[in-house]
């Protein structure tokens, strides 16, 4: 079991600083080359760090966020005021112990919380980029992260960790910069986006583009927001993050009004009300065009494509240690996809560990209190840290 | 997480297998449990180890020890490894629980130059006696399951195993018959006595095509 230290307050000797949020301006001299052939620069990258980088610069962990995530691992979130998305995992005394590691999470390229994306102003026009933003890839996101690490003076990552689209970035890191990644933990991810997932993304994009307030992508300069379209996109996607048993356990066929149905199209069922709430709160914190660009980047992701469809070749000669984790009830990124990654890593004679965590929480299990997952992750990191000679975190004075 | 004692003693039969592995070898332990043997070997002999384990608890414990282990089983996951990926493949007390023992053996010797295989000997005199006197499938401290709930679906005797090896052109480099406490008996591991007195057999195998 993991200790659960107080969330705030002094912890042990030499506690690392809590979360600090920063922005960096990169590519000021020459623009960044994009996979599409285009160029982008200078770019701004917003990021959060927790903990202290050691003198050897050997304890840095990069956390890669998912499609609608951001760099606020620890809150409060600047828009919603809510806790950060991975407070349960990252922090002093937690699974990713910030008394031991220096943890970095950056808002992805194309995002909407401070990093250069379609919501930001295009310096060439003085208007928001909108659809004029270049189409980016997971490879471009990772390139921007590598530039950020250069900027921070970090040559090698102790570990790259991420769930869902974050897992794609982690795998991309391991393939594009094998010598810069000691260990990689792709969680609930895949080496390529499946046809079903492209299909779901397309439904979301079409919902956004069918909203008249989207205005061909120019809603920001027209002072409009495609709330309905973006909310429907979120509602659809949200279903894929859960599982049938989890939905049933939470809502069943329970009604909003226990006296009966309305014989109308209001949200009679609690599950409808829940989804509407998810959609409505999402549009307050996320940009519709960012959603288009980031889902597109996921669709284009295919690590085997550049290697004649043979994934193992992407990992040839890798020295990185992998810990692949999947969740049994995840039908968006099912275990079979993680197993295919493991198979390829085995074929490349990589050092790989793999666990399928048994849970009914679906894809989102990586964001939730899932002790078997947390034990696996902390076990892997502890074993790695011992072998790397990283000093253990100081004990709590209690 | 309780870290494993780095130099602590390990189970006797595992120590016996550990002694057969040369330093620095590339080792795959199939059915590695909590990674005890691999962790021990990587500390004492600096091997490059990998494990396969069916149970999530076992995998988690092994990962926590710093062992590279994947959740899977011998029947389905061995085929993913390329030829000659390892120097040694270890299959300890698992062969009798596989669905296709012959395929498993063939795969072990495809992906590794040598295989170390151990299994309970169904030809042990106690098993014979139970079958002869009671007319029932043997149940003992070492084979604790009833016939209807045993995971051991392909029991064999040492003699059966040696016949299969001959049939598959597998060379038995070393053979040990162990007593009920996991200690080697001072008899030939391939002789008729081993099949009666050995509670389990431990074998070092290699392909006949290799010198």
Coordinates of C-alpha atoms in Angstrom, one line a residue:
Chain A
X1 CA 0.0 0.0 0.0
X2 CA 1.1 3.5 -0.6
X3 CA 1.2 6.1 2.1
X4 CA -1.1 8.9 1.6
X5 CA 0.6 12.0 2.9
X6 CA -1.2 15.3 3.5
X7 CA -1.8 17.1 0.3
X8 CA -0.4 20.3 1.6
X9 CA 2.1 21.5 4.2
X10 CA 5.8 20.6 4.9
X11 CA 6.7 17.1 4.1
X12 CA 9.9 15.6 5.5
X13 CA 13.3 17.0 5.0
X14 CA 14.0 19.2 2.0
X15 CA 10.5 19.0 0.5
X16 CA 10.5 19.9 -3.2
X17 CA 8.6 22.9 -4.3
X18 CA 4.9 22.3 -5.1
X19 CA 3.5 22.8 -8.5
X20 CA 4.7 25.8 -10.4
X21 CA 3.3 26.9 -13.8
X22 CA 5.5 28.4 -16.5
X23 CA 5.6 29.3 -20.2
X24 CA 8.6 29.1 -22.5
X25 CA 9.0 30.7 -25.8
X26 CA 10.9 28.3 -28.2
X27 CA 12.0 28.3 -31.8
X28 CA 12.8 32.0 -31.7
X29 CA 15.8 31.6 -34.1
X30 CA 14.4 29.1 -36.5
X31 CA 11.0 27.7 -36.8
X32 CA 10.1 24.1 -35.9
X33 CA 9.8 21.7 -38.8
X34 CA 6.4 19.9 -38.9
X35 CA 5.7 16.4 -40.2
X36 CA 3.3 18.0 -42.7
X37 CA 6.3 19.8 -44.2
X38 CA 5.2 23.1 -42.8
X39 CA 7.0 25.3 -40.3
X40 CA 5.9 26.9 -37.0
X41 CA 7.7 29.3 -34.8
X42 CA 8.3 30.9 -32.5
X43 CA 6.1 28.7 -30.3
X44 CA 4.9 29.1 -26.7
X45 CA 4.8 26.0 -24.5
X46 CA 2.9 26.1 -21.2
X47 CA 4.0 23.6 -18.6
X48 CA 3.9 22.7 -14.9
X49 CA 6.7 21.3 -12.9
X50 CA 6.8 19.6 -9.5
X51 CA 9.8 18.6 -7.4
X52 CA 13.4 19.5 -7.8
X53 CA 15.8 18.6 -10.6
X54 CA 18.8 16.9 -9.1
X55 CA 22.4 18.0 -9.8
X56 CA 22.9 15.1 -12.2
X57 CA 19.7 16.1 -14.0
X58 CA 18.8 12.4 -13.9
X59 CA 15.4 12.4 -12.1
X60 CA 13.2 14.1 -14.6
X61 CA 9.8 12.4 -15.4
X62 CA 7.8 13.7 -18.4
X63 CA 4.0 13.3 -18.0
X64 CA 2.2 13.4 -21.3
X65 CA -1.5 14.3 -21.1
X66 CA -4.5 12.9 -23.0
X67 CA -6.6 14.5 -25.7
X68 CA -8.6 16.9 -23.5
X69 CA -6.0 17.1 -20.7
X70 CA -3.6 19.9 -20.0
X71 CA -0.5 20.6 -18.0
X72 CA -2.4 21.1 -14.7
X73 CA -1.5 17.7 -13.1
X74 CA -2.0 19.6 -9.9
X75 CA -4.8 22.2 -9.6
X76 CA -6.4 24.4 -9.1
X77 CA -7.3 24.5 -12.8
X78 CA -7.3 28.1 -13.9
X79 CA -10.6 27.8 -15.8
X80 CA -12.6 25.4 -13.7
X81 CA -11.0 25.9 -10.3
X82 CA -11.0 22.1 -9.9
X83 CA -8.2 19.8 -8.8
X84 CA -5.6 18.8 -11.4
X85 CA -6.2 15.7 -13.6
X86 CA -3.5 13.6 -12.0
X87 CA -3.4 14.8 -8.4
X88 CA -4.1 11.2 -7.3
X89 CA -0.9 10.0 -8.9
X90 CA 1.6 12.9 -8.9
X91 CA 2.7 14.6 -5.7
X92 CA 4.8 14.3 -2.6
X93 CA 4.6 10.7 -1.3
X94 CA 2.3 9.7 -4.1
X95 CA 2.9 7.1 -6.9
X96 CA 5.1 9.6 -8.9
X97 CA 6.7 11.0 -5.8
X98 CA 7.7 14.6 -6.3
X99 CA 10.1 14.4 -3.4
X100 CA 12.2 12.0 -5.5
X101 CA 11.4 13.1 -9.1
X102 CA 11.3 16.3 -11.0
X103 CA 8.0 16.0 -12.9
X104 CA 7.2 18.0 -16.0
X105 CA 3.9 18.1 -17.9
X106 CA 3.4 20.5 -20.9
X107 CA 0.3 21.5 -22.7
X108 CA 0.5 19.8 -26.1
X109 CA 1.2 21.7 -29.3
X110 CA -2.3 22.5 -30.7
X111 CA -3.7 22.7 -27.2
X112 CA -5.7 25.6 -25.7
X113 CA -4.3 26.3 -22.3
X114 CA -1.2 28.4 -23.1
X115 CA 0.7 26.3 -25.7
X116 CA 0.6 27.5 -29.3
X117 CA -2.6 26.2 -30.9
X118 CA -5.5 27.3 -33.2
X119 CA -6.9 29.6 -30.4
X120 CA -3.8 31.7 -30.3
X121 CA -3.1 34.7 -32.5
X122 CA -1.4 34.0 -35.8
X123 CA 1.3 36.7 -35.8
X124 CA 1.1 36.9 -39.6
X125 CA -2.6 38.0 -39.6
X126 CA -3.2 39.3 -36.1
X127 CA -6.2 37.0 -35.9
X128 CA -6.7 33.7 -34.1
X129 CA -5.2 30.9 -36.2
X130 CA -8.4 28.9 -36.5
X131 CA -8.3 26.5 -39.4
X132 CA -5.2 28.3 -40.6
X133 CA -3.2 26.5 -38.0
X134 CA -1.0 23.9 -39.5
X135 CA -2.2 20.3 -39.1
X136 CA 0.1 18.8 -36.4
X137 CA 1.0 15.2 -35.5
X138 CA 1.9 13.3 -32.3
X139 CA 5.4 13.5 -33.6
X140 CA 5.2 17.3 -33.7
X141 CA 3.8 17.4 -30.1
X142 CA 6.8 15.3 -29.0
X143 CA 9.2 17.5 -30.9
X144 CA 7.9 20.5 -29.0
X145 CA 8.4 18.6 -25.8
X146 CA 11.9 17.8 -26.7
X147 CA 12.6 21.4 -27.4
X148 CA 11.2 22.3 -24.0
X149 CA 13.6 19.8 -22.4
X150 CA 16.5 21.3 -24.3
X151 CA 15.3 24.7 -22.9
X152 CA 15.3 23.2 -19.4
X153 CA 18.7 21.7 -19.9
X154 CA 17.4 18.1 -19.5
X155 CA 19.2 15.7 -21.8
X156 CA 17.7 12.4 -20.6
X157 CA 14.4 11.6 -19.1
X158 CA 14.3 9.2 -16.3
X159 CA 10.9 8.2 -17.5
X160 CA 8.1 9.3 -19.9
X161 CA 4.6 8.4 -18.7
X162 CA 1.2 9.0 -20.2
X163 CA -2.3 7.5 -20.7
X164 CA -4.4 7.4 -23.9
X165 CA -3.0 10.1 -26.3
X166 CA -0.3 10.5 -23.6
X167 CA 0.7 6.9 -24.3
X168 CA 1.0 7.7 -28.0
X169 CA 3.4 10.5 -27.1
X170 CA 5.4 8.2 -24.8
X171 CA 5.8 5.6 -27.6
X172 CA 6.7 8.3 -30.0
X173 CA 9.3 9.5 -27.6
X174 CA 10.8 6.0 -27.3
X175 CA 11.0 5.7 -31.1
X176 CA 12.1 9.3 -32.0
X177 CA 14.5 9.9 -29.1
X178 CA 15.5 6.4 -27.8
X179 CA 18.7 7.7 -26.3
X180 CA 16.8 10.4 -24.3
X181 CA 14.3 8.1 -22.6
X182 CA 15.5 5.7 -19.9
X183 CA 12.1 4.3 -19.3
X184 CA 8.7 4.5 -21.0
X185 CA 5.3 3.8 -19.5
X186 CA 2.5 3.9 -22.1
X187 CA -0.9 3.4 -20.3
X188 CA -4.1 2.5 -22.0
X189 CA -2.7 3.4 -25.4
X190 CA -1.7 2.0 -28.8
X191 CA 0.9 2.3 -31.5
X192 CA -1.8 3.5 -33.9
X193 CA -5.3 4.8 -33.9
X194 CA -7.8 2.1 -34.8
X195 CA -10.5 2.5 -37.4
X196 CA -13.1 2.5 -34.6
X197 CA -11.3 5.3 -32.8
X198 CA -10.9 7.4 -36.0
X199 CA -14.6 6.8 -36.5
X200 CA -15.5 8.2 -33.1
X201 CA -13.2 11.2 -33.6
X202 CA -14.9 11.9 -37.0
X203 CA -18.3 11.9 -35.3
X204 CA -17.0 14.5 -32.8
X205 CA -15.5 16.6 -35.5
X206 CA -18.6 16.5 -37.6
X207 CA -20.7 17.5 -34.6
X208 CA -18.5 20.6 -34.1
X209 CA -18.4 21.5 -37.8
X210 CA -22.2 21.1 -38.1
X211 CA -22.7 23.7 -35.4
X212 CA -23.5 27.1 -37.2
X213 CA -21.6 28.9 -34.4
X214 CA -18.4 27.1 -35.6
X215 CA -18.5 29.5 -38.6
X216 CA -16.0 27.6 -40.7
X217 CA -13.6 27.8 -37.8
X218 CA -13.7 31.6 -37.4
X219 CA -15.9 31.7 -34.4
X220 CA -13.3 33.4 -32.2
X221 CA -13.0 36.4 -34.4
X222 CA -16.8 36.5 -34.7
X223 CA -17.2 36.3 -31.0
X224 CA -19.1 33.1 -31.1
X225 CA -18.6 29.6 -29.5
X226 CA -19.8 26.3 -31.1
X227 CA -21.1 25.1 -27.7
X228 CA -23.6 22.6 -29.0
X229 CA -21.3 20.9 -31.4
X230 CA -18.4 20.7 -29.0
X231 CA -20.7 19.4 -26.3
X232 CA -22.0 16.6 -28.5
X233 CA -18.5 15.7 -29.4
X234 CA -17.6 15.5 -25.8
X235 CA -20.7 13.5 -24.9
X236 CA -19.9 10.9 -27.6
X237 CA -16.3 10.6 -26.6
X238 CA -17.2 10.4 -22.9
X239 CA -19.1 7.2 -23.5
X240 CA -16.1 5.6 -25.0
X241 CA -14.0 6.5 -21.9
X242 CA -16.3 4.4 -19.6
X243 CA -17.5 0.9 -19.8
X244 CA -21.0 -0.6 -20.0
X245 CA -20.7 -2.2 -16.5
X246 CA -19.4 1.1 -15.0
X247 CA -22.2 3.1 -16.7
X248 CA -24.8 0.6 -15.5
X249 CA -23.4 0.6 -11.9
X250 CA -23.5 4.4 -11.8
X251 CA -26.8 5.1 -13.5
X252 CA -28.7 2.0 -14.5
X253 CA -32.0 3.2 -15.8
X254 CA -32.5 5.6 -13.0
X255 CA -34.7 8.6 -13.7
X256 CA -34.1 12.2 -12.9
X257 CA -37.6 12.5 -11.6
X258 CA -38.4 9.4 -9.6
X259 CA -42.2 9.8 -10.2
X260 CA -41.9 8.8 -13.8
X261 CA -40.9 9.7 -17.4
X262 CA -41.9 12.9 -19.0
X263 CA -43.1 11.5 -22.3
X264 CA -40.8 14.1 -23.9
X265 CA -37.2 14.7 -24.8
X266 CA -35.9 16.3 -21.6
X267 CA -33.2 14.4 -19.8
X268 CA -35.5 11.8 -18.2
X269 CA -32.6 9.4 -17.5
X270 CA -29.8 10.2 -15.1
X271 CA -27.3 9.1 -17.7
X272 CA -28.6 11.7 -20.1
X273 CA -28.4 14.4 -17.5
X274 CA -24.8 13.3 -16.7
X275 CA -23.7 13.4 -20.3
X276 CA -25.3 16.8 -20.8
X277 CA -23.4 18.1 -17.8
X278 CA -20.2 16.6 -19.1
X279 CA -20.7 18.3 -22.5
X280 CA -21.7 21.7 -20.9
X281 CA -18.7 21.9 -18.6
X282 CA -16.3 20.8 -21.3
X283 CA -17.1 23.7 -23.6
X284 CA -16.2 26.1 -20.8
X285 CA -12.6 24.8 -20.8
X286 CA -11.8 23.5 -24.2
X287 CA -11.5 25.1 -27.7
X288 CA -13.4 23.5 -30.5
X289 CA -10.7 24.0 -33.1
X290 CA -8.1 22.5 -30.7
X291 CA -10.4 19.5 -30.5
X292 CA -10.3 19.2 -34.3
X293 CA -6.5 19.5 -34.6
X294 CA -5.7 17.2 -31.7
X295 CA -8.1 14.4 -32.7
X296 CA -6.6 14.6 -36.2
X297 CA -3.1 14.2 -34.8
X298 CA -4.3 11.0 -33.0
X299 CA -5.9 9.7 -36.2
X300 CA -2.6 10.1 -38.1
X301 CA -0.6 8.3 -35.5
X302 CA 0.8 5.0 -36.7
X303 CA 4.3 4.1 -35.4
X304 CA 4.6 1.1 -37.8
X305 CA 3.8 3.1 -40.9
X306 CA 7.4 4.4 -41.3
X307 CA 8.7 0.8 -40.9
X308 CA 6.8 -1.0 -43.6
X309 CA 4.1 -1.8 -41.2
X310 CA 6.4 -3.8 -39.0
X311 CA 6.1 -2.2 -35.5
X312 CA 9.1 -4.2 -34.1
X313 CA 11.4 -2.4 -36.4
X314 CA 10.5 0.9 -34.8
X315 CA 12.0 -0.3 -31.6
X316 CA 15.0 -2.1 -33.0
X317 CA 18.0 -1.8 -30.7
X318 CA 16.2 0.2 -28.0
X319 CA 17.7 0.4 -24.6
X320 CA 14.7 2.0 -23.1
X321 CA 12.8 0.0 -20.4
X322 CA 9.1 -0.3 -21.0
X323 CA 6.2 -0.9 -18.7
X324 CA 3.0 -1.3 -20.7
X325 CA -0.3 -1.1 -18.8
X326 CA -3.8 -1.7 -20.0
X327 CA -7.2 -2.0 -18.4
X328 CA -9.4 -5.0 -18.9
X329 CA -12.7 -3.1 -19.5
X330 CA -11.1 -0.4 -21.8
X331 CA -12.8 -0.8 -25.2
X332 CA -11.3 2.4 -26.7
X333 CA -7.7 1.2 -26.4
X334 CA -8.3 -2.5 -25.6
X335 CA -5.7 -4.8 -24.1
X336 CA -5.1 -6.4 -27.5
X337 CA -3.5 -3.2 -28.7
X338 CA -1.1 -3.0 -25.7
X339 CA -0.3 -6.6 -26.3
X340 CA 0.6 -5.9 -29.9
X341 CA 3.1 -3.2 -28.6
X342 CA 4.5 -5.7 -26.1
X343 CA 4.8 -8.4 -28.9
X344 CA 6.8 -5.9 -31.0
X345 CA 9.0 -5.0 -28.1
X346 CA 9.7 -8.6 -27.4
X347 CA 10.6 -9.2 -31.0
X348 CA 13.0 -6.3 -30.7
X349 CA 14.4 -7.9 -27.5
X350 CA 13.5 -4.8 -25.5
X351 CA 13.2 -4.9 -21.7
X352 CA 9.4 -4.8 -21.4
X353 CA 7.0 -5.4 -18.6
X354 CA 3.3 -5.7 -19.2
X355 CA 0.3 -5.7 -16.9
X356 CA -3.4 -5.8 -17.7
X357 CA -5.2 -4.3 -14.7
X358 CA -8.5 -6.0 -14.0
X359 CA -11.1 -3.3 -13.5
X360 CA -14.6 -2.3 -14.8
X361 CA -13.8 1.4 -14.9
X362 CA -13.0 1.4 -18.6
X363 CA -10.5 3.6 -20.4
X364 CA -10.6 6.4 -17.8
X365 CA -9.3 4.0 -15.1
X366 CA -5.8 5.6 -15.5
X367 CA -7.3 8.9 -14.1
X368 CA -9.1 7.2 -11.2
X369 CA -8.3 5.5 -7.9
X370 CA -7.2 2.1 -9.2
X371 CA -4.8 0.6 -6.6
X372 CA -3.6 -2.3 -8.7
X373 CA -2.6 0.2 -11.4
X374 CA -0.9 2.5 -8.9
X375 CA 1.0 -0.4 -7.3
X376 CA 2.3 -1.5 -10.7
X377 CA 3.4 2.0 -11.6
X378 CA 5.1 2.7 -8.3
X379 CA 6.7 -0.7 -8.3
X380 CA 8.2 -0.2 -11.7
X381 CA 9.4 3.3 -10.8
X382 CA 10.9 2.2 -7.5
X383 CA 12.7 -0.8 -9.1
X384 CA 14.0 1.6 -11.8
X385 CA 15.1 4.3 -9.4
X386 CA 17.0 1.7 -7.2
X387 CA 18.9 0.5 -10.2
X388 CA 19.6 4.0 -11.3
X389 CA 20.8 4.9 -7.8
X390 CA 18.3 7.7 -7.2
X391 CA 18.1 8.3 -3.5
X392 CA 14.8 7.4 -1.9
X393 CA 12.3 10.1 -1.0
X394 CA 12.8 11.3 2.6
X395 CA 10.5 9.7 5.2
X396 CA 7.6 11.7 6.6
X397 CA 8.3 13.1 10.0
X398 CA 5.5 11.4 11.9
Chain B
X1 CA 6.0 -2.7 -1.4
X2 CA 8.5 -4.9 0.4
X3 CA 11.7 -5.1 -1.5
X4 CA 13.1 -8.6 -1.9
X5 CA 16.2 -9.3 0.2
X6 CA 18.9 -8.8 -2.4
X7 CA 21.1 -11.7 -1.2
X8 CA 18.5 -13.7 0.7
X9 CA 18.2 -17.4 0.2
X10 CA 15.7 -18.7 -2.4
X11 CA 13.7 -21.9 -2.6
X12 CA 15.9 -24.9 -2.8
X13 CA 14.7 -26.1 -6.3
X14 CA 15.0 -22.6 -7.6
X15 CA 18.6 -22.4 -6.3
X16 CA 19.3 -25.6 -8.1
X17 CA 18.1 -24.1 -11.4
X18 CA 20.0 -20.8 -10.6
X19 CA 23.2 -22.8 -10.3
X20 CA 22.7 -24.1 -13.8
X21 CA 22.7 -20.6 -15.3
X22 CA 26.0 -19.1 -16.3
X23 CA 26.8 -15.4 -15.4
X24 CA 25.7 -12.8 -17.8
X25 CA 23.3 -15.1 -19.7
X26 CA 20.1 -13.9 -21.4
X27 CA 17.4 -15.7 -19.5
X28 CA 13.6 -16.0 -20.0
X29 CA 11.7 -17.4 -17.0
X30 CA 8.3 -18.7 -18.1
X31 CA 5.9 -18.8 -15.2
X32 CA 8.2 -16.6 -13.2
X33 CA 5.8 -16.1 -10.3
X34 CA 6.8 -13.0 -8.3
X35 CA 10.2 -12.9 -10.1
X36 CA 12.2 -14.4 -7.2
X37 CA 14.5 -16.5 -9.4
X38 CA 15.1 -13.7 -12.0
X39 CA 15.8 -11.1 -9.3
X40 CA 18.2 -13.5 -7.6
X41 CA 20.0 -14.2 -10.9
X42 CA 20.3 -10.6 -11.9
X43 CA 21.9 -9.8 -8.5
X44 CA 24.1 -12.8 -8.2
X45 CA 25.0 -13.5 -11.8
X46 CA 24.2 -10.2 -13.6
X47 CA 21.9 -12.0 -16.1
X48 CA 19.7 -10.1 -18.5
X49 CA 16.4 -11.5 -17.5
X50 CA 12.8 -11.5 -18.7
X51 CA 9.7 -13.2 -17.3
X52 CA 6.3 -14.3 -18.3
X53 CA 3.6 -14.8 -15.6
X54 CA -0.1 -15.4 -15.7
X55 CA -1.2 -13.9 -12.4
X56 CA -1.6 -10.1 -12.1
X57 CA -0.4 -10.3 -8.5
X58 CA 2.8 -12.1 -9.6
X59 CA 3.5 -9.7 -12.4
X60 CA 3.0 -6.7 -10.0
X61 CA 5.4 -8.2 -7.5
X62 CA 8.0 -8.9 -10.1
X63 CA 7.7 -5.5 -11.7
X64 CA 8.2 -4.0 -8.2
X65 CA 11.4 -6.0 -7.9
X66 CA 12.7 -4.4 -11.1
X67 CA 12.2 -7.5 -13.1
X68 CA 11.0 -7.1 -16.7
X69 CA 7.9 -9.4 -16.8
X70 CA 4.9 -9.6 -19.0
X71 CA 1.5 -10.9 -18.2
X72 CA 0.9 -13.9 -20.4
X73 CA 1.2 -17.7 -20.6
X74 CA 3.5 -20.3 -22.2
X75 CA 0.9 -21.5 -24.7
X76 CA 0.2 -18.2 -26.4
X77 CA 3.1 -15.8 -25.7
X78 CA 6.3 -17.7 -26.5
X79 CA 5.7 -17.5 -30.2
X80 CA 6.1 -13.7 -30.1
X81 CA 9.8 -14.0 -29.3
X82 CA 12.3 -14.2 -32.1
X83 CA 14.6 -17.2 -32.7
X84 CA 17.6 -17.4 -30.4
X85 CA 16.6 -14.4 -28.3
X86 CA 17.8 -16.0 -25.1
X87 CA 20.6 -18.2 -23.9
X88 CA 18.4 -20.0 -21.4
X89 CA 14.6 -20.4 -21.1
X90 CA 13.4 -21.7 -17.8
X91 CA 10.1 -23.6 -17.3
X92 CA 9.9 -24.4 -13.7
X93 CA 6.9 -26.5 -12.5
X94 CA 4.8 -25.3 -15.4
X95 CA 5.0 -27.8 -18.3
X96 CA 2.2 -30.0 -16.8
X97 CA -0.1 -27.0 -16.7
X98 CA 0.3 -26.0 -20.4
X99 CA -2.3 -26.9 -23.1
X100 CA 0.3 -27.9 -25.7
X101 CA 3.4 -29.1 -23.9
X102 CA 5.1 -30.3 -27.0
X103 CA 4.7 -26.9 -28.7
X104 CA 5.8 -25.2 -25.6
X105 CA 9.0 -27.3 -25.5
X106 CA 9.6 -26.6 -29.2
X107 CA 9.2 -22.9 -28.7
X108 CA 11.5 -22.8 -25.7
X109 CA 14.3 -24.4 -27.8
X110 CA 13.5 -22.1 -30.7
X111 CA 13.9 -18.9 -28.7
X112 CA 16.7 -20.1 -26.4
X113 CA 19.8 -22.2 -27.0
X114 CA 19.1 -24.2 -23.8
X115 CA 16.0 -24.8 -21.8
X116 CA 15.8 -25.8 -18.1
X117 CA 12.6 -27.7 -17.5
X118 CA 11.4 -29.0 -14.2
X119 CA 8.1 -30.8 -13.5
X120 CA 6.5 -33.2 -10.9
X121 CA 7.1 -36.8 -11.8
X122 CA 3.8 -38.7 -12.0
X123 CA 5.8 -41.9 -12.0
X124 CA 7.0 -41.3 -8.4
X125 CA 6.4 -44.3 -6.2
X126 CA 3.9 -42.5 -4.0
X127 CA 1.7 -41.7 -7.1
X128 CA 2.0 -45.3 -8.2
X129 CA 1.1 -46.6 -4.8
X130 CA -2.0 -44.4 -4.5
X131 CA -3.2 -45.5 -7.9
X132 CA -2.4 -49.1 -7.2
X133 CA -3.9 -49.4 -3.7
X134 CA -6.6 -46.8 -3.6
X135 CA -7.4 -46.8 -7.3
X136 CA -7.6 -43.0 -7.2
X137 CA -5.7 -40.1 -8.9
X138 CA -2.8 -39.3 -6.6
X139 CA -3.2 -36.3 -4.2
X140 CA -0.3 -35.2 -2.1
X141 CA 1.2 -32.2 -0.4
X142 CA 3.0 -31.6 -3.7
X143 CA 0.1 -32.4 -6.0
X144 CA -2.7 -31.0 -3.8
X145 CA -5.5 -30.8 -6.4
X146 CA -8.4 -33.1 -7.1
X147 CA -8.6 -34.4 -10.7
X148 CA -11.6 -32.1 -11.4
X149 CA -9.9 -28.8 -10.3
X150 CA -6.3 -29.4 -11.1
X151 CA -4.5 -26.8 -13.3
X152 CA -2.1 -29.7 -14.1
X153 CA -3.8 -31.0 -17.3
X154 CA -0.8 -32.8 -18.8
X155 CA 0.9 -34.9 -16.2
X156 CA 3.7 -37.0 -17.3
X157 CA 6.4 -39.3 -15.9
X158 CA 10.1 -38.7 -16.2
X159 CA 10.2 -41.6 -18.7
X160 CA 7.3 -40.0 -20.7
X161 CA 9.2 -36.8 -20.9
X162 CA 12.5 -38.4 -22.0
X163 CA 10.6 -40.3 -24.7
X164 CA 9.1 -37.0 -26.0
X165 CA 12.6 -35.4 -26.0
X166 CA 13.9 -38.3 -28.0
X167 CA 11.0 -38.0 -30.4
X168 CA 11.6 -34.3 -30.8
X169 CA 15.4 -34.7 -31.3
X170 CA 16.1 -32.8 -28.1
X171 CA 19.4 -33.5 -26.3
X172 CA 19.3 -33.9 -22.6
X173 CA 22.5 -32.3 -21.3
X174 CA 21.8 -32.7 -17.6
X175 CA 19.2 -34.5 -15.7
X176 CA 18.5 -34.5 -11.9
X177 CA 15.9 -36.4 -9.9
X178 CA 14.8 -34.5 -6.8
X179 CA 13.4 -35.9 -3.6
X180 CA 10.2 -34.6 -2.0
X181 CA 12.2 -31.7 -0.4
X182 CA 13.6 -30.6 -3.7
X183 CA 17.1 -32.0 -3.0
X184 CA 18.8 -33.9 -5.8
X185 CA 19.0 -37.6 -5.4
X186 CA 22.4 -39.2 -6.1
X187 CA 21.0 -41.4 -8.9
X188 CA 21.0 -41.0 -12.7
X189 CA 18.3 -38.4 -13.7
X190 CA 17.5 -40.4 -16.8
X191 CA 17.5 -44.0 -15.4
X192 CA 14.6 -46.2 -14.4
X193 CA 15.2 -45.4 -10.7
X194 CA 14.7 -41.7 -11.3
X195 CA 11.3 -42.4 -12.6
X196 CA 10.4 -44.2 -9.3
X197 CA 12.3 -42.2 -6.7
X198 CA 12.2 -38.7 -8.3
X199 CA 9.4 -36.5 -6.9
X200 CA 10.4 -34.1 -9.6
X201 CA 12.8 -34.0 -12.5
X202 CA 15.0 -31.1 -13.6
X203 CA 16.5 -31.2 -17.1
X204 CA 18.8 -29.0 -19.1
X205 CA 17.9 -29.4 -22.8
X206 CA 19.3 -28.2 -26.1
X207 CA 18.5 -28.7 -29.8
X208 CA 20.3 -31.6 -31.4
X209 CA 21.2 -29.5 -34.4
X210 CA 23.5 -27.3 -32.4
X211 CA 27.0 -28.5 -31.5

